[in-house]
């Protein structure tokens, strides 16, 4: 049995859809940012919080958990700058409770969702896992500190882990049964598509004076299904005992500016966007682009979906989501 914490969330629910075809899965989620409809019905669902030791004790005593995949976190950079306590409580303190309870129940394998935000403002155009980590936001720091705690636990208590540092997750499941939904929505691609569906009046571009080719921020967009596949591989190597500890970037290796993403959305949907230039948003680095060579070399993972395909799947989801989520 695999425990997926945060399995009702955007990325977690995409992993669960794949994982249930080969494994028994229990999902723990407090539904604070995830949705019941997003959890595949073949998974067992427990509503609860990973910071609650009693909820965890119950799961670890009821099921024979072989490994934990830990997605549950708050993950908005701007919000973390405004409300760091929330981030340190939910991302750090609750995860510590999880790790403590895992050790108590002798569950020693975990996959941890980390982020490009651990790198801060990188000194290089293409970020490898060896690029130095100097996060500039509470969100990035909350993830980095857990990475460090995992390493300490591995050393002291034989915890085995794979850390996956996601770049910008986007896109939706191929059938459009599930996809990205945040409330309120702050992410670029869903905001553009909501606007193109007539749900928003315009798109604001946060900063057009960055030191990039067109002045807008560059990000590495990675399909959520590519992320799910990386988790399946990481889980397999942990369960097979082929890796004890590892940290990998997950990105496409290609950077797209905010303006380029808007243009691609216009091309895919055949609609024209109303775009407004706005001020910079707190905590945004100019450019975040991954090298994912390490996970390719060690596990054979490579992103399969282009930005165009990411947006096509997201567009299908956004058109379908009214039906799914009501
Ligand atoms: N942006 C706009 N207008 C909008 C929304 C976003 O211009 O209305 C810009 C942002 O300023 C940024 C880019 O689009 O430059 C992407 O922004 P998102 O909010 O979509 O994503 P972030 O890069 O802020 O963050 C995401 C995840 C984080 C993760 C990070 C890793 O939300 O959890 O990717 O790169 F850490």
mmCIF file of C-alpha atoms and ligand atoms in Angstrom:
data_model
loop_
_atom_site.group_PDB
_atom_site.id
_atom_site.type_symbol
_atom_site.label_atom_id
_atom_site.label_comp_id
_atom_site.label_asym_id
_atom_site.label_seq_id
_atom_site.Cartn_x
_atom_site.Cartn_y
_atom_site.Cartn_z
ATOM 1 C CA UNK A 1 0.000 0.000 0.000
ATOM 2 C CA UNK A 2 1.280 3.464 -0.934
ATOM 3 C CA UNK A 3 0.213 6.488 1.118
ATOM 4 C CA UNK A 4 -0.233 9.634 -0.980
ATOM 5 C CA UNK A 5 -0.516 12.722 1.195
ATOM 6 C CA UNK A 6 -2.083 15.562 -0.736
ATOM 7 C CA UNK A 7 -3.563 13.124 -3.260
ATOM 8 C CA UNK A 8 -6.588 15.405 -3.775
ATOM 9 C CA UNK A 9 -4.355 18.229 -4.980
ATOM 10 C CA UNK A 10 -3.361 19.136 -8.494
ATOM 11 C CA UNK A 11 -0.176 17.094 -8.908
ATOM 12 C CA UNK A 12 -1.074 14.444 -6.315
ATOM 13 C CA UNK A 13 -4.360 13.552 -8.015
ATOM 14 C CA UNK A 14 -2.547 13.012 -11.320
ATOM 15 C CA UNK A 15 -0.120 10.607 -9.666
ATOM 16 C CA UNK A 16 -2.961 8.737 -7.940
ATOM 17 C CA UNK A 17 -4.713 8.162 -11.299
ATOM 18 C CA UNK A 18 -1.617 6.365 -12.581
ATOM 19 C CA UNK A 19 -0.628 4.669 -9.333
ATOM 20 C CA UNK A 20 -3.978 2.923 -8.756
ATOM 21 C CA UNK A 21 -3.459 0.857 -11.908
ATOM 22 C CA UNK A 22 -0.548 -1.022 -10.292
ATOM 23 C CA UNK A 23 -0.748 -0.388 -6.541
ATOM 24 C CA UNK A 24 -3.119 -0.170 -3.631
ATOM 25 C CA UNK A 25 -3.315 3.497 -2.686
ATOM 26 C CA UNK A 26 -4.544 5.375 0.359
ATOM 27 C CA UNK A 27 -4.906 9.136 0.064
ATOM 28 C CA UNK A 28 -4.671 11.454 3.073
ATOM 29 C CA UNK A 29 -5.838 14.984 2.377
ATOM 30 C CA UNK A 30 -7.504 17.682 4.458
ATOM 31 C CA UNK A 31 -9.183 19.130 1.339
ATOM 32 C CA UNK A 32 -7.898 22.600 2.237
ATOM 33 C CA UNK A 33 -6.695 23.132 -1.328
ATOM 34 C CA UNK A 34 -7.542 19.762 -2.914
ATOM 35 C CA UNK A 35 -10.862 18.391 -4.114
ATOM 36 C CA UNK A 36 -12.761 15.201 -3.395
ATOM 37 C CA UNK A 37 -13.733 14.881 -7.081
ATOM 38 C CA UNK A 38 -10.052 14.814 -8.044
ATOM 39 C CA UNK A 39 -9.312 11.573 -6.170
ATOM 40 C CA UNK A 40 -9.575 8.463 -8.306
ATOM 41 C CA UNK A 41 -12.294 6.244 -6.876
ATOM 42 C CA UNK A 42 -10.010 3.191 -6.866
ATOM 43 C CA UNK A 43 -7.995 4.840 -4.053
ATOM 44 C CA UNK A 44 -9.039 4.724 -0.394
ATOM 45 C CA UNK A 45 -9.612 8.242 0.913
ATOM 46 C CA UNK A 46 -9.011 9.418 4.476
ATOM 47 C CA UNK A 47 -9.805 13.021 5.263
ATOM 48 C CA UNK A 48 -7.213 14.355 7.688
ATOM 49 C CA UNK A 49 -4.122 16.440 8.173
ATOM 50 C CA UNK A 50 -0.518 15.301 8.115
ATOM 51 C CA UNK A 51 0.221 17.543 11.079
ATOM 52 C CA UNK A 52 -2.212 15.480 13.172
ATOM 53 C CA UNK A 53 -0.352 12.553 14.715
ATOM 54 C CA UNK A 54 -3.605 10.725 15.503
ATOM 55 C CA UNK A 55 -4.656 10.761 11.824
ATOM 56 C CA UNK A 56 -1.258 9.408 10.839
ATOM 57 C CA UNK A 57 -1.179 6.786 13.614
ATOM 58 C CA UNK A 58 -4.539 5.564 12.408
ATOM 59 C CA UNK A 59 -3.345 5.144 8.822
ATOM 60 C CA UNK A 60 -0.002 3.561 9.693
ATOM 61 C CA UNK A 61 -1.702 1.124 12.105
ATOM 62 C CA UNK A 62 -4.536 0.236 9.699
ATOM 63 C CA UNK A 63 -2.536 -0.263 6.498
ATOM 64 C CA UNK A 64 0.821 -1.771 5.713
ATOM 65 C CA UNK A 65 2.379 1.311 4.120
ATOM 66 C CA UNK A 66 5.450 0.556 1.995
ATOM 67 C CA UNK A 67 6.182 4.160 1.049
ATOM 68 C CA UNK A 68 4.817 7.669 1.406
ATOM 69 C CA UNK A 69 4.505 10.210 -1.396
ATOM 70 C CA UNK A 70 4.225 13.623 0.223
ATOM 71 C CA UNK A 71 2.652 16.375 -1.883
ATOM 72 C CA UNK A 72 0.675 18.245 0.762
ATOM 73 C CA UNK A 73 1.860 21.825 1.111
ATOM 74 C CA UNK A 74 0.990 25.415 0.481
ATOM 75 C CA UNK A 75 2.847 26.475 -2.636
ATOM 76 C CA UNK A 76 2.199 30.078 -3.571
ATOM 77 C CA UNK A 77 5.276 32.246 -3.609
ATOM 78 C CA UNK A 78 3.481 35.576 -3.127
ATOM 79 C CA UNK A 79 1.270 34.248 -0.335
ATOM 80 C CA UNK A 80 4.309 32.868 1.484
ATOM 81 C CA UNK A 81 5.908 36.316 1.502
ATOM 82 C CA UNK A 82 2.716 37.788 3.009
ATOM 83 C CA UNK A 83 2.024 34.946 5.471
ATOM 84 C CA UNK A 84 5.223 33.050 6.336
ATOM 85 C CA UNK A 85 3.772 31.525 9.521
ATOM 86 C CA UNK A 86 1.255 29.563 7.440
ATOM 87 C CA UNK A 87 4.104 28.199 5.325
ATOM 88 C CA UNK A 88 6.351 27.214 8.199
ATOM 89 C CA UNK A 89 3.433 25.613 10.060
ATOM 90 C CA UNK A 90 1.905 23.718 7.148
ATOM 91 C CA UNK A 91 5.035 22.874 5.188
ATOM 92 C CA UNK A 92 7.681 22.451 7.884
ATOM 93 C CA UNK A 93 6.014 21.689 11.197
ATOM 94 C CA UNK A 94 3.392 19.313 9.761
ATOM 95 C CA UNK A 95 6.014 17.483 7.696
ATOM 96 C CA UNK A 96 8.115 17.009 10.805
ATOM 97 C CA UNK A 97 5.130 15.347 12.471
ATOM 98 C CA UNK A 98 4.780 13.101 9.429
ATOM 99 C CA UNK A 99 8.443 12.110 9.520
ATOM 100 C CA UNK A 100 8.350 11.486 13.257
ATOM 101 C CA UNK A 101 5.281 9.271 12.887
ATOM 102 C CA UNK A 102 6.803 7.429 9.936
ATOM 103 C CA UNK A 103 9.866 6.622 12.050
ATOM 104 C CA UNK A 104 7.642 5.444 14.911
ATOM 105 C CA UNK A 105 5.869 3.013 12.564
ATOM 106 C CA UNK A 106 9.083 1.972 10.799
ATOM 107 C CA UNK A 107 7.975 3.369 7.446
ATOM 108 C CA UNK A 108 11.233 4.530 5.919
ATOM 109 C CA UNK A 109 10.641 5.436 2.282
ATOM 110 C CA UNK A 110 9.354 8.803 1.156
ATOM 111 C CA UNK A 111 9.098 10.870 -2.005
ATOM 112 C CA UNK A 112 9.081 14.571 -1.268
ATOM 113 C CA UNK A 113 7.700 17.337 -3.486
ATOM 114 C CA UNK A 114 10.215 20.148 -3.618
ATOM 115 C CA UNK A 115 10.544 23.084 -5.930
ATOM 116 C CA UNK A 116 12.613 25.280 -8.202
ATOM 117 C CA UNK A 117 11.978 27.966 -5.595
ATOM 118 C CA UNK A 118 14.743 26.385 -3.464
ATOM 119 C CA UNK A 119 17.301 27.879 -5.885
ATOM 120 C CA UNK A 120 16.280 31.490 -5.306
ATOM 121 C CA UNK A 121 17.846 33.714 -7.962
ATOM 122 C CA UNK A 122 20.113 31.271 -9.761
ATOM 123 C CA UNK A 123 23.522 32.344 -10.946
ATOM 124 C CA UNK A 124 23.270 30.177 -14.038
ATOM 125 C CA UNK A 125 20.894 30.018 -17.020
ATOM 126 C CA UNK A 126 20.298 26.288 -16.717
ATOM 127 C CA UNK A 127 19.832 25.007 -13.171
ATOM 128 C CA UNK A 128 21.325 21.655 -12.186
ATOM 129 C CA UNK A 129 20.908 19.946 -8.824
ATOM 130 C CA UNK A 130 24.391 21.251 -7.931
ATOM 131 C CA UNK A 131 23.383 24.878 -8.451
ATOM 132 C CA UNK A 132 23.517 26.551 -5.052
ATOM 133 C CA UNK A 133 20.260 26.854 -3.122
ATOM 134 C CA UNK A 134 19.551 30.296 -1.704
ATOM 135 C CA UNK A 135 15.752 30.587 -1.607
ATOM 136 C CA UNK A 136 14.393 34.135 -1.541
ATOM 137 C CA UNK A 137 10.905 33.350 -0.202
ATOM 138 C CA UNK A 138 9.434 31.599 2.847
ATOM 139 C CA UNK A 139 7.944 29.015 0.460
ATOM 140 C CA UNK A 140 11.357 28.144 -0.997
ATOM 141 C CA UNK A 141 12.920 28.091 2.479
ATOM 142 C CA UNK A 142 10.138 25.874 3.857
ATOM 143 C CA UNK A 143 10.910 23.292 1.169
ATOM 144 C CA UNK A 144 14.689 23.526 1.489
ATOM 145 C CA UNK A 145 14.618 23.024 5.241
ATOM 146 C CA UNK A 146 12.645 19.802 4.779
ATOM 147 C CA UNK A 147 15.187 18.664 2.188
ATOM 148 C CA UNK A 148 17.879 19.182 4.832
ATOM 149 C CA UNK A 149 15.834 17.397 7.499
ATOM 150 C CA UNK A 150 15.394 14.428 5.147
ATOM 151 C CA UNK A 151 19.160 14.199 4.725
ATOM 152 C CA UNK A 152 19.647 14.290 8.509
ATOM 153 C CA UNK A 153 16.998 11.597 8.999
ATOM 154 C CA UNK A 154 18.616 9.450 6.315
ATOM 155 C CA UNK A 155 21.916 9.730 8.148
ATOM 156 C CA UNK A 156 20.533 9.119 11.637
ATOM 157 C CA UNK A 157 17.482 6.865 11.130
ATOM 158 C CA UNK A 158 18.026 5.193 7.757
ATOM 159 C CA UNK A 159 15.217 7.096 6.091
ATOM 160 C CA UNK A 160 15.296 6.617 2.308
ATOM 161 C CA UNK A 161 14.023 9.414 0.096
ATOM 162 C CA UNK A 162 13.738 10.899 -3.348
ATOM 163 C CA UNK A 163 13.358 14.671 -3.519
ATOM 164 C CA UNK A 164 11.742 15.968 -6.719
ATOM 165 C CA UNK A 165 12.192 19.648 -7.451
ATOM 166 C CA UNK A 166 9.376 20.651 -9.753
ATOM 167 C CA UNK A 167 9.631 23.603 -12.067
ATOM 168 C CA UNK A 168 6.290 25.033 -13.303
ATOM 169 C CA UNK A 169 3.682 22.275 -13.296
ATOM 170 C CA UNK A 170 0.959 22.790 -15.883
ATOM 171 C CA UNK A 171 -1.464 20.911 -18.139
ATOM 172 C CA UNK A 172 -4.120 18.341 -17.327
ATOM 173 C CA UNK A 173 -4.929 14.641 -17.495
ATOM 174 C CA UNK A 174 -5.423 13.455 -21.077
ATOM 175 C CA UNK A 175 -9.105 12.604 -20.621
ATOM 176 C CA UNK A 176 -9.746 16.018 -18.983
ATOM 177 C CA UNK A 177 -11.296 14.245 -15.972
ATOM 178 C CA UNK A 178 -8.949 16.141 -13.688
ATOM 179 C CA UNK A 179 -6.758 19.191 -14.082
ATOM 180 C CA UNK A 180 -5.483 22.333 -12.423
ATOM 181 C CA UNK A 181 -7.894 24.183 -10.182
ATOM 182 C CA UNK A 182 -6.953 26.622 -7.438
ATOM 183 C CA UNK A 183 -9.219 28.963 -5.577
ATOM 184 C CA UNK A 184 -8.276 31.735 -5.997
ATOM 185 C CA UNK A 185 -6.293 30.971 -9.157
ATOM 186 C CA UNK A 186 -2.881 32.669 -9.349
ATOM 187 C CA UNK A 187 -1.046 30.547 -11.939
ATOM 188 C CA UNK A 188 -0.288 31.908 -15.359
ATOM 189 C CA UNK A 189 -1.665 29.273 -17.747
ATOM 190 C CA UNK A 190 -5.035 28.761 -15.994
ATOM 191 C CA UNK A 191 -5.451 32.534 -15.714
ATOM 192 C CA UNK A 192 -4.843 33.007 -19.427
ATOM 193 C CA UNK A 193 -7.240 30.192 -20.342
ATOM 194 C CA UNK A 194 -9.932 31.448 -17.954
ATOM 195 C CA UNK A 195 -9.605 34.833 -19.616
ATOM 196 C CA UNK A 196 -9.871 33.278 -23.086
ATOM 197 C CA UNK A 197 -13.011 31.465 -21.926
ATOM 198 C CA UNK A 198 -14.522 34.805 -20.949
ATOM 199 C CA UNK A 199 -14.206 34.269 -17.177
ATOM 200 C CA UNK A 200 -11.776 37.176 -16.655
ATOM 201 C CA UNK A 201 -11.623 40.579 -18.283
ATOM 202 C CA UNK A 202 -7.894 40.656 -18.927
ATOM 203 C CA UNK A 203 -4.494 39.151 -18.113
ATOM 204 C CA UNK A 204 -1.947 41.147 -16.094
ATOM 205 C CA UNK A 205 1.711 40.567 -16.922
ATOM 206 C CA UNK A 206 3.657 40.976 -13.675
ATOM 207 C CA UNK A 207 6.741 42.910 -14.700
ATOM 208 C CA UNK A 208 8.032 43.742 -18.188
ATOM 209 C CA UNK A 209 11.390 45.202 -17.134
ATOM 210 C CA UNK A 210 13.188 41.983 -16.179
ATOM 211 C CA UNK A 211 16.603 41.246 -17.619
ATOM 212 C CA UNK A 212 15.227 38.784 -20.189
ATOM 213 C CA UNK A 213 14.809 38.926 -23.991
ATOM 214 C CA UNK A 214 11.304 40.449 -23.899
ATOM 215 C CA UNK A 215 11.426 41.807 -20.326
ATOM 216 C CA UNK A 216 8.987 39.245 -18.867
ATOM 217 C CA UNK A 217 9.814 36.325 -16.555
ATOM 218 C CA UNK A 218 10.975 33.040 -18.019
ATOM 219 C CA UNK A 219 9.791 29.720 -16.603
ATOM 220 C CA UNK A 220 10.174 26.043 -17.429
ATOM 221 C CA UNK A 221 6.672 24.568 -17.848
ATOM 222 C CA UNK A 222 6.368 20.851 -17.263
ATOM 223 C CA UNK A 223 3.304 18.694 -17.932
ATOM 224 C CA UNK A 224 1.698 17.297 -14.783
ATOM 225 C CA UNK A 225 1.592 13.844 -16.425
ATOM 226 C CA UNK A 226 5.375 14.010 -16.938
ATOM 227 C CA UNK A 227 5.655 14.804 -13.230
ATOM 228 C CA UNK A 228 3.421 11.851 -12.348
ATOM 229 C CA UNK A 229 5.619 9.524 -14.424
ATOM 230 C CA UNK A 230 8.740 10.738 -12.626
ATOM 231 C CA UNK A 231 7.083 9.847 -9.300
ATOM 232 C CA UNK A 232 6.305 6.333 -10.522
ATOM 233 C CA UNK A 233 9.959 5.813 -11.447
ATOM 234 C CA UNK A 234 11.216 7.313 -8.199
ATOM 235 C CA UNK A 235 8.872 5.095 -6.220
ATOM 236 C CA UNK A 236 10.037 2.024 -8.075
ATOM 237 C CA UNK A 237 13.721 2.638 -7.375
ATOM 238 C CA UNK A 238 12.983 3.267 -3.705
ATOM 239 C CA UNK A 239 10.863 0.108 -3.403
ATOM 240 C CA UNK A 240 13.444 -1.959 -5.300
ATOM 241 C CA UNK A 241 16.180 -0.660 -3.004
ATOM 242 C CA UNK A 242 18.128 0.708 -5.990
ATOM 243 C CA UNK A 243 18.457 4.169 -4.449
ATOM 244 C CA UNK A 244 18.652 5.218 -0.838
ATOM 245 C CA UNK A 245 18.637 8.974 -1.358
ATOM 246 C CA UNK A 246 18.391 11.182 -4.427
ATOM 247 C CA UNK A 247 17.440 14.710 -5.487
ATOM 248 C CA UNK A 248 16.244 15.483 -9.010
ATOM 249 C CA UNK A 249 15.046 18.491 -10.972
ATOM 250 C CA UNK A 250 11.916 17.980 -13.044
ATOM 251 C CA UNK A 251 11.590 20.359 -15.955
ATOM 252 C CA UNK A 252 11.536 20.515 -19.744
ATOM 253 C CA UNK A 253 14.867 22.294 -20.041
ATOM 254 C CA UNK A 254 13.174 25.015 -22.101
ATOM 255 C CA UNK A 255 12.340 28.488 -20.889
ATOM 256 C CA UNK A 256 9.285 30.455 -22.045
ATOM 257 C CA UNK A 257 8.555 34.059 -21.193
ATOM 258 C CA UNK A 258 5.157 35.191 -19.928
ATOM 259 C CA UNK A 259 4.569 36.847 -23.312
ATOM 260 C CA UNK A 260 5.470 33.637 -25.176
ATOM 261 C CA UNK A 261 3.075 31.629 -23.005
ATOM 262 C CA UNK A 262 0.268 34.083 -23.773
ATOM 263 C CA UNK A 263 1.034 33.837 -27.515
ATOM 264 C CA UNK A 264 1.025 30.033 -27.382
ATOM 265 C CA UNK A 265 -2.341 30.070 -25.583
ATOM 266 C CA UNK A 266 -3.709 32.373 -28.284
ATOM 267 C CA UNK A 267 -2.438 30.023 -30.990
ATOM 268 C CA UNK A 268 -3.839 26.885 -29.346
ATOM 269 C CA UNK A 269 -7.265 28.379 -28.625
ATOM 270 C CA UNK A 270 -7.556 30.594 -31.700
ATOM 271 C CA UNK A 271 -8.593 33.483 -29.432
ATOM 272 C CA UNK A 272 -7.034 36.901 -28.815
ATOM 273 C CA UNK A 273 -6.111 37.971 -25.272
ATOM 274 C CA UNK A 274 -6.511 41.375 -23.671
ATOM 275 C CA UNK A 275 -3.133 41.886 -21.974
ATOM 276 C CA UNK A 276 -2.221 44.571 -19.423
ATOM 277 C CA UNK A 277 1.323 45.328 -18.256
ATOM 278 C CA UNK A 278 1.460 45.433 -14.446
ATOM 279 C CA UNK A 279 4.030 45.783 -11.659
ATOM 280 C CA UNK A 280 6.392 43.009 -10.642
ATOM 281 C CA UNK A 281 5.082 40.422 -8.152
ATOM 282 C CA UNK A 282 7.051 39.887 -4.919
ATOM 283 C CA UNK A 283 9.434 36.941 -4.908
ATOM 284 C CA UNK A 284 9.588 36.283 -8.681
ATOM 285 C CA UNK A 285 13.065 35.478 -10.084
ATOM 286 C CA UNK A 286 13.592 36.553 -13.712
ATOM 287 C CA UNK A 287 14.444 33.120 -15.037
ATOM 288 C CA UNK A 288 14.033 29.528 -13.811
ATOM 289 C CA UNK A 289 14.979 26.795 -16.281
ATOM 290 C CA UNK A 290 15.942 23.255 -15.297
ATOM 291 C CA UNK A 291 18.478 20.773 -16.423
ATOM 292 C CA UNK A 292 16.838 17.373 -15.896
ATOM 293 C CA UNK A 293 19.863 15.456 -17.183
ATOM 294 C CA UNK A 294 20.471 13.797 -13.832
ATOM 295 C CA UNK A 295 17.127 11.996 -13.650
ATOM 296 C CA UNK A 296 17.462 11.082 -17.335
ATOM 297 C CA UNK A 297 20.852 9.520 -16.739
ATOM 298 C CA UNK A 298 19.906 7.752 -13.509
ATOM 299 C CA UNK A 299 16.243 6.792 -14.050
ATOM 300 C CA UNK A 300 15.685 7.339 -17.774
ATOM 301 C CA UNK A 301 13.028 10.039 -17.233
ATOM 302 C CA UNK A 302 12.590 12.783 -19.781
ATOM 303 C CA UNK A 303 9.734 15.241 -20.277
ATOM 304 C CA UNK A 304 7.503 14.118 -23.163
ATOM 305 C CA UNK A 305 5.123 17.057 -23.556
ATOM 306 C CA UNK A 306 5.828 20.404 -25.249
ATOM 307 C CA UNK A 307 4.399 23.751 -24.091
ATOM 308 C CA UNK A 308 1.889 23.530 -26.929
ATOM 309 C CA UNK A 309 0.706 20.095 -25.755
ATOM 310 C CA UNK A 310 0.587 21.286 -22.142
ATOM 311 C CA UNK A 311 -1.698 24.137 -23.154
ATOM 312 C CA UNK A 312 -3.839 21.912 -25.398
ATOM 313 C CA UNK A 313 -4.522 19.561 -22.479
ATOM 314 C CA UNK A 314 -5.174 22.477 -20.101
ATOM 315 C CA UNK A 315 -7.562 24.040 -22.613
ATOM 316 C CA UNK A 316 -9.518 20.776 -22.896
ATOM 317 C CA UNK A 317 -9.674 20.610 -19.094
ATOM 318 C CA UNK A 318 -10.809 24.201 -18.662
ATOM 319 C CA UNK A 319 -13.623 23.671 -21.128
ATOM 320 C CA UNK A 320 -14.652 20.461 -19.339
ATOM 321 C CA UNK A 321 -14.064 21.559 -15.751
ATOM 322 C CA UNK A 322 -17.395 23.303 -15.312
ATOM 323 C CA UNK A 323 -19.037 19.870 -15.612
ATOM 324 C CA UNK A 324 -16.555 18.020 -13.399
ATOM 325 C CA UNK A 325 -16.325 20.438 -10.514
ATOM 326 C CA UNK A 326 -19.907 21.435 -9.921
HETATM 327 N N1 LIG B 1 2.302 35.742 -14.026
HETATM 328 C C1 LIG B 1 1.803 36.877 -14.639
HETATM 329 N N2 LIG B 1 0.472 37.114 -14.529
HETATM 330 C C2 LIG B 1 -0.393 36.308 -13.840
HETATM 331 C C3 LIG B 1 0.143 35.154 -13.209
HETATM 332 C C4 LIG B 1 1.491 34.897 -13.320
HETATM 333 O O1 LIG B 1 2.526 37.641 -15.259
HETATM 334 O O2 LIG B 1 -1.592 36.619 -13.761
HETATM 335 C C5 LIG B 1 3.746 35.448 -14.153
HETATM 336 C C6 LIG B 1 4.459 35.377 -12.822
HETATM 337 O O3 LIG B 1 4.854 36.641 -12.388
HETATM 338 C C7 LIG B 1 5.612 34.447 -13.167
HETATM 339 C C8 LIG B 1 5.033 33.509 -14.230
HETATM 340 O O4 LIG B 1 3.877 34.172 -14.724
HETATM 341 O O5 LIG B 1 6.652 35.166 -13.752
HETATM 342 C C9 LIG B 1 4.614 32.160 -13.671
HETATM 343 O O6 LIG B 1 3.816 32.397 -12.523
HETATM 344 P P1 LIG B 1 2.958 31.270 -11.809
HETATM 345 O O7 LIG B 1 2.202 31.934 -10.708
HETATM 346 O O8 LIG B 1 2.201 30.482 -12.814
HETATM 347 O O9 LIG B 1 4.068 30.283 -11.228
HETATM 348 P P2 LIG B 1 5.331 30.606 -10.271
HETATM 349 O O10 LIG B 1 6.553 30.612 -11.151
HETATM 350 O O11 LIG B 1 5.106 31.786 -9.419
HETATM 351 O O12 LIG B 1 5.331 29.385 -9.278
HETATM 352 C C10 LIG B 1 5.143 28.034 -9.653
HETATM 353 C C11 LIG B 1 4.542 27.307 -8.464
HETATM 354 C C12 LIG B 1 5.513 27.313 -7.304
HETATM 355 C C13 LIG B 1 6.855 26.784 -7.759
HETATM 356 C C14 LIG B 1 7.358 27.510 -8.969
HETATM 357 C C15 LIG B 1 8.611 26.859 -9.462
HETATM 358 O O13 LIG B 1 3.329 27.939 -8.062
HETATM 359 O O14 LIG B 1 5.005 26.493 -6.282
HETATM 360 O O15 LIG B 1 6.378 27.476 -9.997
HETATM 361 O O16 LIG B 1 9.156 27.529 -10.552
HETATM 362 F F1 LIG B 1 7.748 26.953 -6.771
#
